[in-house]
Every structure is written in C-alpha cells, then in structure tokens.
PDB file of C-alpha atoms in Angstrom:
ATOM      1  CA  MET A   1      95.483  97.461 117.571  1.00  0.00           C
ATOM      2  CA  ASN A   2      95.546  98.995 121.064  1.00  0.00           C
ATOM      3  CA  ARG A   3      93.052 101.584 122.311  1.00  0.00           C
ATOM      4  CA  ARG A   4      95.421 104.536 121.856  1.00  0.00           C
ATOM      5  CA  THR A   5      96.186 103.604 118.268  1.00  0.00           C
ATOM      6  CA  PHE A   6      92.498 103.077 117.516  1.00  0.00           C
ATOM      7  CA  LEU A   7      91.554 106.483 118.904  1.00  0.00           C
ATOM      8  CA  LYS A   8      94.415 108.207 117.091  1.00  0.00           C
ATOM      9  CA  ARG A   9      93.479 106.703 113.759  1.00  0.00           C
ATOM     10  CA  SER A  10      89.755 107.299 114.238  1.00  0.00           C
ATOM     11  CA  LEU A  11      90.274 110.957 115.134  1.00  0.00           C
ATOM     12  CA  GLY A  12      92.814 111.359 112.383  1.00  0.00           C
ATOM     13  CA  SER A  13      90.479 109.846 109.817  1.00  0.00           C
ATOM     14  CA  LEU A  14      87.722 112.305 110.779  1.00  0.00           C
ATOM     15  CA  LEU A  15      90.069 115.266 110.578  1.00  0.00           C
ATOM     16  CA  THR A  16      91.368 114.036 107.238  1.00  0.00           C
ATOM     17  CA  LEU A  17      87.832 113.647 105.889  1.00  0.00           C
ATOM     18  CA  PHE A  18      86.987 117.249 106.738  1.00  0.00           C
ATOM     19  CA  GLY A  19      90.414 118.806 106.247  1.00  0.00           C
ATOM     20  CA  LEU A  20      91.133 117.252 102.869  1.00  0.00           C
ATOM     21  CA  SER A  21      87.723 118.159 101.460  1.00  0.00           C
ATOM     22  CA  GLY A  22      88.745 121.664 100.346  1.00  0.00           C
ATOM     23  CA  GLY A  23      91.961 123.401  99.417  1.00  0.00           C
ATOM     24  CA  THR A  24      93.953 121.091 101.651  1.00  0.00           C
ATOM     25  CA  TYR A  25      92.925 118.170  99.449  1.00  0.00           C
ATOM     26  CA  PHE A  26      94.411 119.902  96.413  1.00  0.00           C
ATOM     27  CA  TYR A  27      97.614 120.631  98.327  1.00  0.00           C
ATOM     28  CA  ALA A  28      97.946 117.066  99.650  1.00  0.00           C
ATOM     29  CA  ARG A  29      97.367 115.501  96.244  1.00  0.00           C
ATOM     30  CA  GLU A  30      98.924 117.947  93.789  1.00  0.00           C
ATOM     31  CA  ILE A  31     101.496 120.037  95.663  1.00  0.00           C
ATOM     32  CA  GLU A  32     103.230 118.307  98.557  1.00  0.00           C
ATOM     33  CA  PRO A  33     104.002 115.037  96.690  1.00  0.00           C
ATOM     34  CA  SER A  34     106.312 117.077  94.437  1.00  0.00           C
ATOM     35  CA  LEU A  35     108.044 119.035  97.239  1.00  0.00           C
ATOM     36  CA  LEU A  36     111.292 117.141  97.697  1.00  0.00           C
ATOM     37  CA  LYS A  37     112.996 117.390 101.088  1.00  0.00           C
ATOM     38  CA  ILE A  38     116.741 116.746 101.257  1.00  0.00           C
ATOM     39  CA  THR A  39     117.744 115.595 104.747  1.00  0.00           C
ATOM     40  CA  GLU A  40     121.456 115.870 105.508  1.00  0.00           C
ATOM     41  CA  GLU A  41     122.952 113.765 108.293  1.00  0.00           C
ATOM     42  CA  SER A  42     126.520 113.540 109.560  1.00  0.00           C
ATOM     43  CA  ILE A  43     127.635 110.112 110.746  1.00  0.00           C
ATOM     44  CA  THR A  44     130.631 110.134 113.069  1.00  0.00           C
ATOM     45  CA  SER A  45     132.246 106.973 114.398  1.00  0.00           C
ATOM     46  CA  PRO A  46     135.699 105.792 115.480  1.00  0.00           C
ATOM     47  CA  GLN A  47     135.024 102.749 113.274  1.00  0.00           C
ATOM     48  CA  ILE A  48     135.068 104.895 110.121  1.00  0.00           C
ATOM     49  CA  PRO A  49     138.534 104.841 108.495  1.00  0.00           C
ATOM     50  CA  ASN A  50     140.204 108.209 107.841  1.00  0.00           C
ATOM     51  CA  ALA A  51     140.112 107.509 104.108  1.00  0.00           C
ATOM     52  CA  PHE A  52     136.311 107.927 104.217  1.00  0.00           C
ATOM     53  CA  ASN A  53     136.299 111.406 105.713  1.00  0.00           C
ATOM     54  CA  GLN A  54     133.610 113.454 103.907  1.00  0.00           C
ATOM     55  CA  PHE A  55     132.423 110.338 102.049  1.00  0.00           C
ATOM     56  CA  LYS A  56     128.912 111.107 100.771  1.00  0.00           C
ATOM     57  CA  ILE A  57     126.067 108.584 100.546  1.00  0.00           C
ATOM     58  CA  VAL A  58     122.659 109.309  98.995  1.00  0.00           C
ATOM     59  CA  GLN A  59     119.703 107.088  99.884  1.00  0.00           C
ATOM     60  CA  PHE A  60     116.397 107.104  98.015  1.00  0.00           C
ATOM     61  CA  SER A  61     113.491 104.763  98.547  1.00  0.00           C
ATOM     62  CA  ASP A  62     109.920 103.789  97.685  1.00  0.00           C
ATOM     63  CA  THR A  63     109.400 105.461  94.330  1.00  0.00           C
ATOM     64  CA  HIS A  64     106.339 103.269  93.615  1.00  0.00           C
ATOM     65  CA  LEU A  65     106.429 103.944  89.895  1.00  0.00           C
ATOM     66  CA  GLY A  66     103.052 103.554  88.255  1.00  0.00           C
ATOM     67  CA  PHE A  67     101.051 104.821  91.223  1.00  0.00           C
ATOM     68  CA  HIS A  68     100.974 108.569  90.583  1.00  0.00           C
ATOM     69  CA  TYR A  69     104.738 108.610  90.000  1.00  0.00           C
ATOM     70  CA  SER A  70     106.031 108.716  86.444  1.00  0.00           C
ATOM     71  CA  LEU A  71     109.257 108.085  84.575  1.00  0.00           C
ATOM     72  CA  GLU A  72     109.485 111.823  83.919  1.00  0.00           C
ATOM     73  CA  GLN A  73     109.440 112.468  87.664  1.00  0.00           C
ATOM     74  CA  LEU A  74     112.056 109.771  88.200  1.00  0.00           C
ATOM     75  CA  GLU A  75     114.281 111.379  85.580  1.00  0.00           C
ATOM     76  CA  THR A  76     114.041 114.704  87.421  1.00  0.00           C
ATOM     77  CA  LEU A  77     114.932 112.931  90.669  1.00  0.00           C
ATOM     78  CA  VAL A  78     117.974 111.317  89.039  1.00  0.00           C
ATOM     79  CA  THR A  79     119.238 114.745  88.004  1.00  0.00           C
ATOM     80  CA  LYS A  80     118.830 116.039  91.563  1.00  0.00           C
ATOM     81  CA  ILE A  81     120.698 113.042  92.985  1.00  0.00           C
ATOM     82  CA  ASN A  82     123.554 113.446  90.518  1.00  0.00           C
ATOM     83  CA  ASN A  83     123.799 117.156  91.372  1.00  0.00           C
ATOM     84  CA  LEU A  84     124.547 116.122  94.969  1.00  0.00           C
ATOM     85  CA  GLU A  85     127.692 114.351  93.676  1.00  0.00           C
ATOM     86  CA  PRO A  86     127.400 111.247  95.867  1.00  0.00           C
ATOM     87  CA  ASP A  87     130.217 108.753  96.290  1.00  0.00           C
ATOM     88  CA  LEU A  88     127.687 105.975  96.831  1.00  0.00           C
ATOM     89  CA  ILE A  89     123.986 105.607  95.912  1.00  0.00           C
ATOM     90  CA  LEU A  90     121.610 103.312  97.812  1.00  0.00           C
ATOM     91  CA  PHE A  91     118.028 102.342  96.970  1.00  0.00           C
ATOM     92  CA  THR A  92     116.088 100.743  99.813  1.00  0.00           C
ATOM     93  CA  GLY A  93     113.201  99.075  98.033  1.00  0.00           C
ATOM     94  CA  ASP A  94     109.828  99.389  96.261  1.00  0.00           C
ATOM     95  CA  LEU A  95     110.752 100.698  92.835  1.00  0.00           C
ATOM     96  CA  VAL A  96     107.400  99.883  91.198  1.00  0.00           C
ATOM     97  CA  ASP A  97     104.011  99.803  92.908  1.00  0.00           C
ATOM     98  CA  GLU A  98     102.509  96.826  91.046  1.00  0.00           C
ATOM     99  CA  PRO A  99     105.118  94.942  88.995  1.00  0.00           C
ATOM    100  CA  ASN A 100     102.509  92.665  87.406  1.00  0.00           C
ATOM    101  CA  ASN A 101     100.594  95.671  86.013  1.00  0.00           C
ATOM    102  CA  TYR A 102     103.537  97.909  85.141  1.00  0.00           C
ATOM    103  CA  HIS A 103     104.508  98.618  81.514  1.00  0.00           C
ATOM    104  CA  TRP A 104     108.130  97.494  81.482  1.00  0.00           C
ATOM    105  CA  ASP A 105     110.481  98.812  78.813  1.00  0.00           C
ATOM    106  CA  ASP A 106     114.070 100.025  78.461  1.00  0.00           C
ATOM    107  CA  SER A 107     113.175 103.593  79.442  1.00  0.00           C
ATOM    108  CA  LEU A 108     113.348 102.739  83.140  1.00  0.00           C
ATOM    109  CA  ILE A 109     116.733 101.062  82.711  1.00  0.00           C
ATOM    110  CA  ARG A 110     118.051 104.053  80.793  1.00  0.00           C
ATOM    111  CA  ILE A 111     117.007 106.464  83.556  1.00  0.00           C
ATOM    112  CA  LEU A 112     118.510 104.357  86.344  1.00  0.00           C
ATOM    113  CA  GLN A 113     121.710 104.008  84.339  1.00  0.00           C
ATOM    114  CA  GLN A 114     122.109 107.790  84.453  1.00  0.00           C
ATOM    115  CA  LEU A 115     122.685 107.733  88.209  1.00  0.00           C
ATOM    116  CA  GLU A 116     126.379 108.301  88.874  1.00  0.00           C
ATOM    117  CA  ALA A 117     128.417 107.301  91.924  1.00  0.00           C
ATOM    118  CA  PRO A 118     132.119 106.364  91.714  1.00  0.00           C
ATOM    119  CA  GLU A 119     131.921 103.814  94.549  1.00  0.00           C
ATOM    120  CA  GLY A 120     128.841 102.071  93.204  1.00  0.00           C
ATOM    121  CA  LYS A 121     125.039 101.819  93.218  1.00  0.00           C
ATOM    122  CA  PHE A 122     123.312  99.249  95.440  1.00  0.00           C
ATOM    123  CA  TRP A 123     119.730  98.148  96.073  1.00  0.00           C
ATOM    124  CA  ILE A 124     117.604  95.813  98.184  1.00  0.00           C
ATOM    125  CA  TYR A 125     114.189  94.241  97.667  1.00  0.00           C
ATOM    126  CA  GLY A 126     111.068  95.790  99.170  1.00  0.00           C
ATOM    127  CA  ASN A 127     107.743  94.033  99.593  1.00  0.00           C
ATOM    128  CA  HIS A 128     106.342  95.573  96.391  1.00  0.00           C
ATOM    129  CA  ASP A 129     109.421  94.387  94.475  1.00  0.00           C
ATOM    130  CA  HIS A 130     108.790  90.756  95.426  1.00  0.00           C
ATOM    131  CA  GLY A 131     105.026  91.199  95.128  1.00  0.00           C
ATOM    132  CA  GLY A 132     103.159  90.901  91.831  1.00  0.00           C
ATOM    133  CA  TYR A 133     105.710  88.411  90.479  1.00  0.00           C
ATOM    134  CA  GLY A 134     108.267  91.209  90.405  1.00  0.00           C
ATOM    135  CA  THR A 135     111.301  89.429  91.852  1.00  0.00           C
ATOM    136  CA  ASP A 136     112.941  88.478  88.564  1.00  0.00           C
ATOM    137  CA  ILE A 137     112.040  91.531  86.480  1.00  0.00           C
ATOM    138  CA  LEU A 138     113.254  93.883  89.236  1.00  0.00           C
ATOM    139  CA  TYR A 139     116.536  91.993  89.410  1.00  0.00           C
ATOM    140  CA  GLU A 140     116.995  92.156  85.636  1.00  0.00           C
ATOM    141  CA  THR A 141     116.144  95.876  85.547  1.00  0.00           C
ATOM    142  CA  PHE A 142     118.586  96.882  88.280  1.00  0.00           C
ATOM    143  CA  GLU A 143     121.276  94.584  86.908  1.00  0.00           C
ATOM    144  CA  ALA A 144     120.998  96.228  83.483  1.00  0.00           C
ATOM    145  CA  ALA A 145     121.205  99.648  85.173  1.00  0.00           C
ATOM    146  CA  ASP A 146     124.508  98.738  86.896  1.00  0.00           C
ATOM    147  CA  PHE A 147     123.079  98.373  90.397  1.00  0.00           C
ATOM    148  CA  THR A 148     124.323  95.632  92.742  1.00  0.00           C
ATOM    149  CA  LEU A 149     121.753  93.644  94.727  1.00  0.00           C
ATOM    150  CA  LEU A 150     122.340  93.086  98.437  1.00  0.00           C
ATOM    151  CA  GLN A 151     120.107  90.183  99.438  1.00  0.00           C
ATOM    152  CA  ASN A 152     121.414  88.723 102.689  1.00  0.00           C
ATOM    153  CA  ASN A 153     124.944  89.496 101.586  1.00  0.00           C
ATOM    154  CA  ALA A 154     127.444  92.340 101.720  1.00  0.00           C
ATOM    155  CA  SER A 155     129.876  94.292  99.614  1.00  0.00           C
ATOM    156  CA  ARG A 156     133.104  95.840 100.850  1.00  0.00           C
ATOM    157  CA  ILE A 157     133.459  99.507  99.902  1.00  0.00           C
ATOM    158  CA  HIS A 158     137.123 100.393  99.346  1.00  0.00           C
ATOM    159  CA  ARG A 159     138.988 103.673  99.381  1.00  0.00           C
ATOM    160  CA  GLU A 160     142.797 103.740  99.332  1.00  0.00           C
ATOM    161  CA  ASP A 161     143.843 100.897 101.664  1.00  0.00           C
ATOM    162  CA  ALA A 162     140.729 101.096 103.863  1.00  0.00           C
ATOM    163  CA  SER A 163     137.167  99.757 103.645  1.00  0.00           C
ATOM    164  CA  PHE A 164     133.795  99.518 105.348  1.00  0.00           C
ATOM    165  CA  LEU A 165     131.078  96.892 105.033  1.00  0.00           C
ATOM    166  CA  LEU A 166     127.792  97.570 103.233  1.00  0.00           C
ATOM    167  CA  ALA A 167     125.256  94.801 103.874  1.00  0.00           C
ATOM    168  CA  GLY A 168     121.658  94.265 102.844  1.00  0.00           C
ATOM    169  CA  LEU A 169     118.699  92.133 103.904  1.00  0.00           C
ATOM    170  CA  ASP A 170     116.002  90.455 101.889  1.00  0.00           C
ATOM    171  CA  ASP A 171     112.509  91.881 102.385  1.00  0.00           C
ATOM    172  CA  ALA A 172     110.818  90.892 105.662  1.00  0.00           C
ATOM    173  CA  MET A 173     107.246  90.574 104.378  1.00  0.00           C
ATOM    174  CA  LEU A 174     107.714  88.526 101.215  1.00  0.00           C
ATOM    175  CA  GLY A 175     111.341  87.451 101.459  1.00  0.00           C
ATOM    176  CA  ASN A 176     113.608  85.767 103.973  1.00  0.00           C
ATOM    177  CA  PRO A 177     115.915  88.218 105.783  1.00  0.00           C
ATOM    178  CA  ASP A 178     118.992  86.714 107.437  1.00  0.00           C
ATOM    179  CA  VAL A 179     121.243  89.112 109.340  1.00  0.00           C
ATOM    180  CA  SER A 180     123.869  86.491 110.180  1.00  0.00           C
ATOM    181  CA  GLN A 181     124.202  85.536 106.534  1.00  0.00           C
ATOM    182  CA  SER A 182     124.509  89.148 105.439  1.00  0.00           C
ATOM    183  CA  LEU A 183     127.376  89.736 107.907  1.00  0.00           C
ATOM    184  CA  ARG A 184     129.284  86.519 107.286  1.00  0.00           C
ATOM    185  CA  ASP A 185     132.295  88.402 105.835  1.00  0.00           C
ATOM    186  CA  GLN A 186     132.423  91.003 108.606  1.00  0.00           C
ATOM    187  CA  THR A 187     135.563  91.574 110.660  1.00  0.00           C
ATOM    188  CA  ALA A 188     135.658  92.913 114.210  1.00  0.00           C
ATOM    189  CA  SER A 189     136.967  96.328 113.127  1.00  0.00           C
ATOM    190  CA  ASP A 190     134.448  96.958 110.323  1.00  0.00           C
ATOM    191  CA  PHE A 191     132.220 100.006 110.292  1.00  0.00           C
ATOM    192  CA  THR A 192     128.995  98.431 109.036  1.00  0.00           C
ATOM    193  CA  ILE A 193     125.967  99.897 107.265  1.00  0.00           C
ATOM    194  CA  LEU A 194     122.956  97.609 106.788  1.00  0.00           C
ATOM    195  CA  LEU A 195     120.108  98.184 104.333  1.00  0.00           C
ATOM    196  CA  ALA A 196     116.734  96.800 105.453  1.00  0.00           C
ATOM    197  CA  HIS A 197     113.505  97.826 103.743  1.00  0.00           C
ATOM    198  CA  GLU A 198     111.363  97.532 106.875  1.00  0.00           C
ATOM    199  CA  PRO A 199     112.556  99.757 109.750  1.00  0.00           C
ATOM    200  CA  ASP A 200     111.122  97.684 112.602  1.00  0.00           C
ATOM    201  CA  LEU A 201     113.707  95.007 111.826  1.00  0.00           C
ATOM    202  CA  ALA A 202     116.032  97.222 113.854  1.00  0.00           C
ATOM    203  CA  ASP A 203     114.842  95.466 117.005  1.00  0.00           C
ATOM    204  CA  MET A 204     116.403  92.291 115.606  1.00  0.00           C
ATOM    205  CA  VAL A 205     119.418  93.973 113.989  1.00  0.00           C
ATOM    206  CA  LYS A 206     120.463  95.617 117.286  1.00  0.00           C
ATOM    207  CA  ASP A 207     121.643  92.206 118.516  1.00  0.00           C
ATOM    208  CA  TYR A 208     124.287  92.170 115.778  1.00  0.00           C
ATOM    209  CA  PRO A 209     127.434  94.311 115.270  1.00  0.00           C
ATOM    210  CA  VAL A 210     125.802  96.890 112.971  1.00  0.00           C
ATOM    211  CA  ASP A 211     126.454 100.622 113.256  1.00  0.00           C
ATOM    212  CA  ILE A 212     123.863 102.102 110.880  1.00  0.00           C
ATOM    213  CA  GLN A 213     120.575 100.739 109.507  1.00  0.00           C
ATOM    214  CA  LEU A 214     118.977 102.521 106.557  1.00  0.00           C
ATOM    215  CA  SER A 215     115.310 101.786 105.854  1.00  0.00           C
ATOM    216  CA  GLY A 216     112.237 103.029 104.007  1.00  0.00           C
ATOM    217  CA  HIS A 217     108.829 101.322 103.696  1.00  0.00           C
ATOM    218  CA  SER A 218     106.901 103.594 106.090  1.00  0.00           C
ATOM    219  CA  HIS A 219     106.536 106.597 103.736  1.00  0.00           C
ATOM    220  CA  GLY A 220     106.669 108.532 107.007  1.00  0.00           C
ATOM    221  CA  GLY A 221     102.960 107.777 107.237  1.00  0.00           C
ATOM    222  CA  GLN A 222     102.291 109.947 104.112  1.00  0.00           C
ATOM    223  CA  VAL A 223      99.617 111.909 106.009  1.00  0.00           C
ATOM    224  CA  ARG A 224     100.729 113.373 109.339  1.00  0.00           C
ATOM    225  CA  LEU A 225      98.529 115.654 111.429  1.00  0.00           C
ATOM    226  CA  PRO A 226      99.640 118.151 114.100  1.00  0.00           C
ATOM    227  CA  PHE A 227      99.559 116.679 117.637  1.00  0.00           C
ATOM    228  CA  ILE A 228      98.576 113.295 116.193  1.00  0.00           C
ATOM    229  CA  GLY A 229     101.399 112.326 113.845  1.00  0.00           C
ATOM    230  CA  ASP A 230     101.061 109.549 111.315  1.00  0.00           C
ATOM    231  CA  LEU A 231      97.612 108.020 110.790  1.00  0.00           C
ATOM    232  CA  TYR A 232      98.713 104.729 109.290  1.00  0.00           C
ATOM    233  CA  THR A 233     101.931 102.856 108.592  1.00  0.00           C
ATOM    234  CA  PRO A 234     102.319  99.338 107.193  1.00  0.00           C
ATOM    235  CA  ALA A 235     103.447  96.251 109.073  1.00  0.00           C
ATOM    236  CA  TYR A 236     107.094  96.358 110.161  1.00  0.00           C
ATOM    237  CA  ALA A 237     106.957 100.175 110.174  1.00  0.00           C
ATOM    238  CA  GLU A 238     104.760 100.736 113.201  1.00  0.00           C
ATOM    239  CA  LYS A 239     107.428 101.437 115.818  1.00  0.00           C
ATOM    240  CA  TYR A 240     109.990 103.328 113.743  1.00  0.00           C
ATOM    241  CA  VAL A 241     108.240 105.626 111.282  1.00  0.00           C
ATOM    242  CA  GLN A 242     110.341 108.618 110.300  1.00  0.00           C
ATOM    243  CA  GLY A 243     113.746 110.127 111.001  1.00  0.00           C
ATOM    244  CA  LYS A 244     116.610 109.096 113.277  1.00  0.00           C
ATOM    245  CA  TYR A 245     116.477 106.613 116.165  1.00  0.00           C
ATOM    246  CA  SER A 246     119.161 105.474 118.615  1.00  0.00           C
ATOM    247  CA  VAL A 247     118.079 101.853 118.857  1.00  0.00           C
ATOM    248  CA  SER A 248     120.993 100.678 121.016  1.00  0.00           C
ATOM    249  CA  ASP A 249     124.372 101.878 122.215  1.00  0.00           C
ATOM    250  CA  ARG A 250     125.791 100.955 118.819  1.00  0.00           C
ATOM    251  CA  LEU A 251     122.914 100.899 116.305  1.00  0.00           C
ATOM    252  CA  THR A 252     121.463 104.073 114.801  1.00  0.00           C
ATOM    253  CA  LEU A 253     118.445 103.756 112.496  1.00  0.00           C
ATOM    254  CA  TYR A 254     117.451 106.243 109.794  1.00  0.00           C
ATOM    255  CA  VAL A 255     113.977 105.872 108.276  1.00  0.00           C
ATOM    256  CA  ASN A 256     113.484 107.555 104.916  1.00  0.00           C
ATOM    257  CA  SER A 257     109.991 108.891 104.090  1.00  0.00           C
ATOM    258  CA  GLY A 258     110.229 107.731 100.491  1.00  0.00           C
ATOM    259  CA  ILE A 259     109.665 109.420  97.158  1.00  0.00           C
ATOM    260  CA  GLY A 260     106.339 108.189  95.825  1.00  0.00           C
ATOM    261  CA  THR A 261     103.005 107.297  97.377  1.00  0.00           C
ATOM    262  CA  THR A 262     101.001 104.096  97.689  1.00  0.00           C
ATOM    263  CA  ARG A 263      97.415 103.172  98.616  1.00  0.00           C
ATOM    264  CA  LEU A 264      96.379 106.854  98.533  1.00  0.00           C
ATOM    265  CA  PRO A 265      98.049 109.528  96.358  1.00  0.00           C
ATOM    266  CA  TYR A 266      98.417 112.067  99.189  1.00  0.00           C
ATOM    267  CA  ARG A 267     101.167 113.575 101.292  1.00  0.00           C
ATOM    268  CA  PHE A 268     100.448 115.992 104.109  1.00  0.00           C
ATOM    269  CA  PHE A 269     103.154 117.302 106.472  1.00  0.00           C
ATOM    270  CA  CYS A 270     105.299 114.492 105.073  1.00  0.00           C
ATOM    271  CA  LYS A 271     107.292 115.561 102.024  1.00  0.00           C
ATOM    272  CA  PRO A 272     109.121 113.121  99.737  1.00  0.00           C
ATOM    273  CA  GLU A 273     112.643 112.683 101.040  1.00  0.00           C
ATOM    274  CA  LEU A 274     116.222 112.111  99.965  1.00  0.00           C
ATOM    275  CA  HIS A 275     118.794 111.316 102.628  1.00  0.00           C
ATOM    276  CA  VAL A 276     122.361 112.548 102.268  1.00  0.00           C
ATOM    277  CA  PHE A 277     124.811 111.007 104.737  1.00  0.00           C
ATOM    278  CA  THR A 278     128.349 112.307 105.183  1.00  0.00           C
ATOM    279  CA  LEU A 279     130.838 110.099 107.000  1.00  0.00           C
ATOM    280  CA  HIS A 280     133.359 111.474 109.491  1.00  0.00           C
ATOM    281  CA  PRO A 281     136.007 109.539 111.442  1.00  0.00           C
ATOM    282  CA  ASN A 282     135.864 110.333 115.141  1.00  0.00           C
TER     283      ASN A 282
END
C-alpha cells in the first residue's frame, strides 16, 4: 500500500466512524442498499453487425445472497430485469456470499429461471462462487436455471445471418483465467464482448482483440466519500473501480457496482447497479 492510499483509507475510516454513527449509519445500512441504479450505456462500433442495432444487454453482478441479501430481494430484482425486456442477460459472478454456509434449495433455481432473454442467459464464476466449495453447486444451480457458463470459452450470439462473440474468463483469484483459450473461436471480423469478474484483468485483456470487457467484483467500493472516493476495494479491483474506462484504443471496460454487499452491510454514495447496454452499428 503506497502512502497516498494509506492516508486516503485512514482519513476515510475516521470520517466513516464519525459519519456513520448517527442518521447516516441508518441510511447506509437500511436505505441505500435498496436504492437500485439503472445505468444505460450505448455501445457503438463498426464491428457490430446491422442485425444487432438496438440489441439490449442487461448485466447484473455480485448479489452475495445470504449476506444481507435475500431471495425475496432477488425475486424483486428479477422482475425489474424482465421489465427492461433484454435480448441477452449476463451475470458476472458472486451469486452467494458463502456457498458452504448457504441454505441451498430449489427456490433459488426457480427465481433464476424466471429471468427471460430470447438470446440467452450467461454467467461466469466469481471468487465467492469458487470459494467455500461452491464451484459444483453454483454450476448445478445455474445449469438448472437455464444459464450457460462461460469459463475460458465463448458462445456465438446469432441474429438473422450475423453474429458477435460473447466470451468469458474463469475467476482470477481462485480459478485459472485464459484469454487465449476463451477467444480460440474468434474470427478477425468479430465484435467481441468478454466477461471477467475482476476488472483489473483489463490490463491483460487489452493485448487481445476484445472490444468490451464487462466486470463486477469491486462493488464500486460500497462506501464512497466526497473528495476521497472509495475507501477499500478487493484485489484485482484496485485500479478500475466503478464506471467506464477506455483501457486502449480498442478495449472499453465497464465496471458494475454490484447488487449486494459483502464484508460490511453498507452502501454510501454507491447504489446497487444494473447495467443496460444497447448496441449500435457505426
């Protein structure tokens, strides 16, 4: 940790201690975690085929079920996602906070099954999905809910006689991400979207022919203070924390702030977030 980061976190921790001791504490714990922000982004590229004009993608991430996020809240979220009428739904990791302590039953599968997207539902592993012996049970849950896993592989999304490539990486912290393997079926003309749980992988991904990287993991910091920003983000989410980044001439990264919370059940100046992406040919 460098001196600037140390000072920022130390000052931020003091402000949090005093600021969250009164009404702000109630707001950060009880109010803001339920205030969903829908972020709409237009993606324009000459690589996007005309058949995908106005194609709508919804990304959600980091629900962390079991840690102050319930199945009832997830069911409400599913309704909101379906009301957006997406063509494609993407989940970028960390469904359950502690898989080894979670009460697994068919209710979760039933709720995830309710998500509707004509061009499919896809997911990738996050570190909490692999952690707590969750790898197999997460796979079985998503498989039963009609989601397709992208784990160092890709799926071609078709419309009429055109397509684009949707790829996904294994988790960086507890898995084995391989960008080359995930793009093995790519052609030179493909518009390519890559799902990677940890946003800082973008510094590796930029060396490959990828147009868009969608990530989560950071939670946007969960607690963000004016003039200071985020107080803490996990490993592999220290450089790219929230929002849109032009990583290279070709690669654009979008970092989703997530739905649930972890470690501490607070959000402050960092609302839960859904991303809605609309594709446009150039």
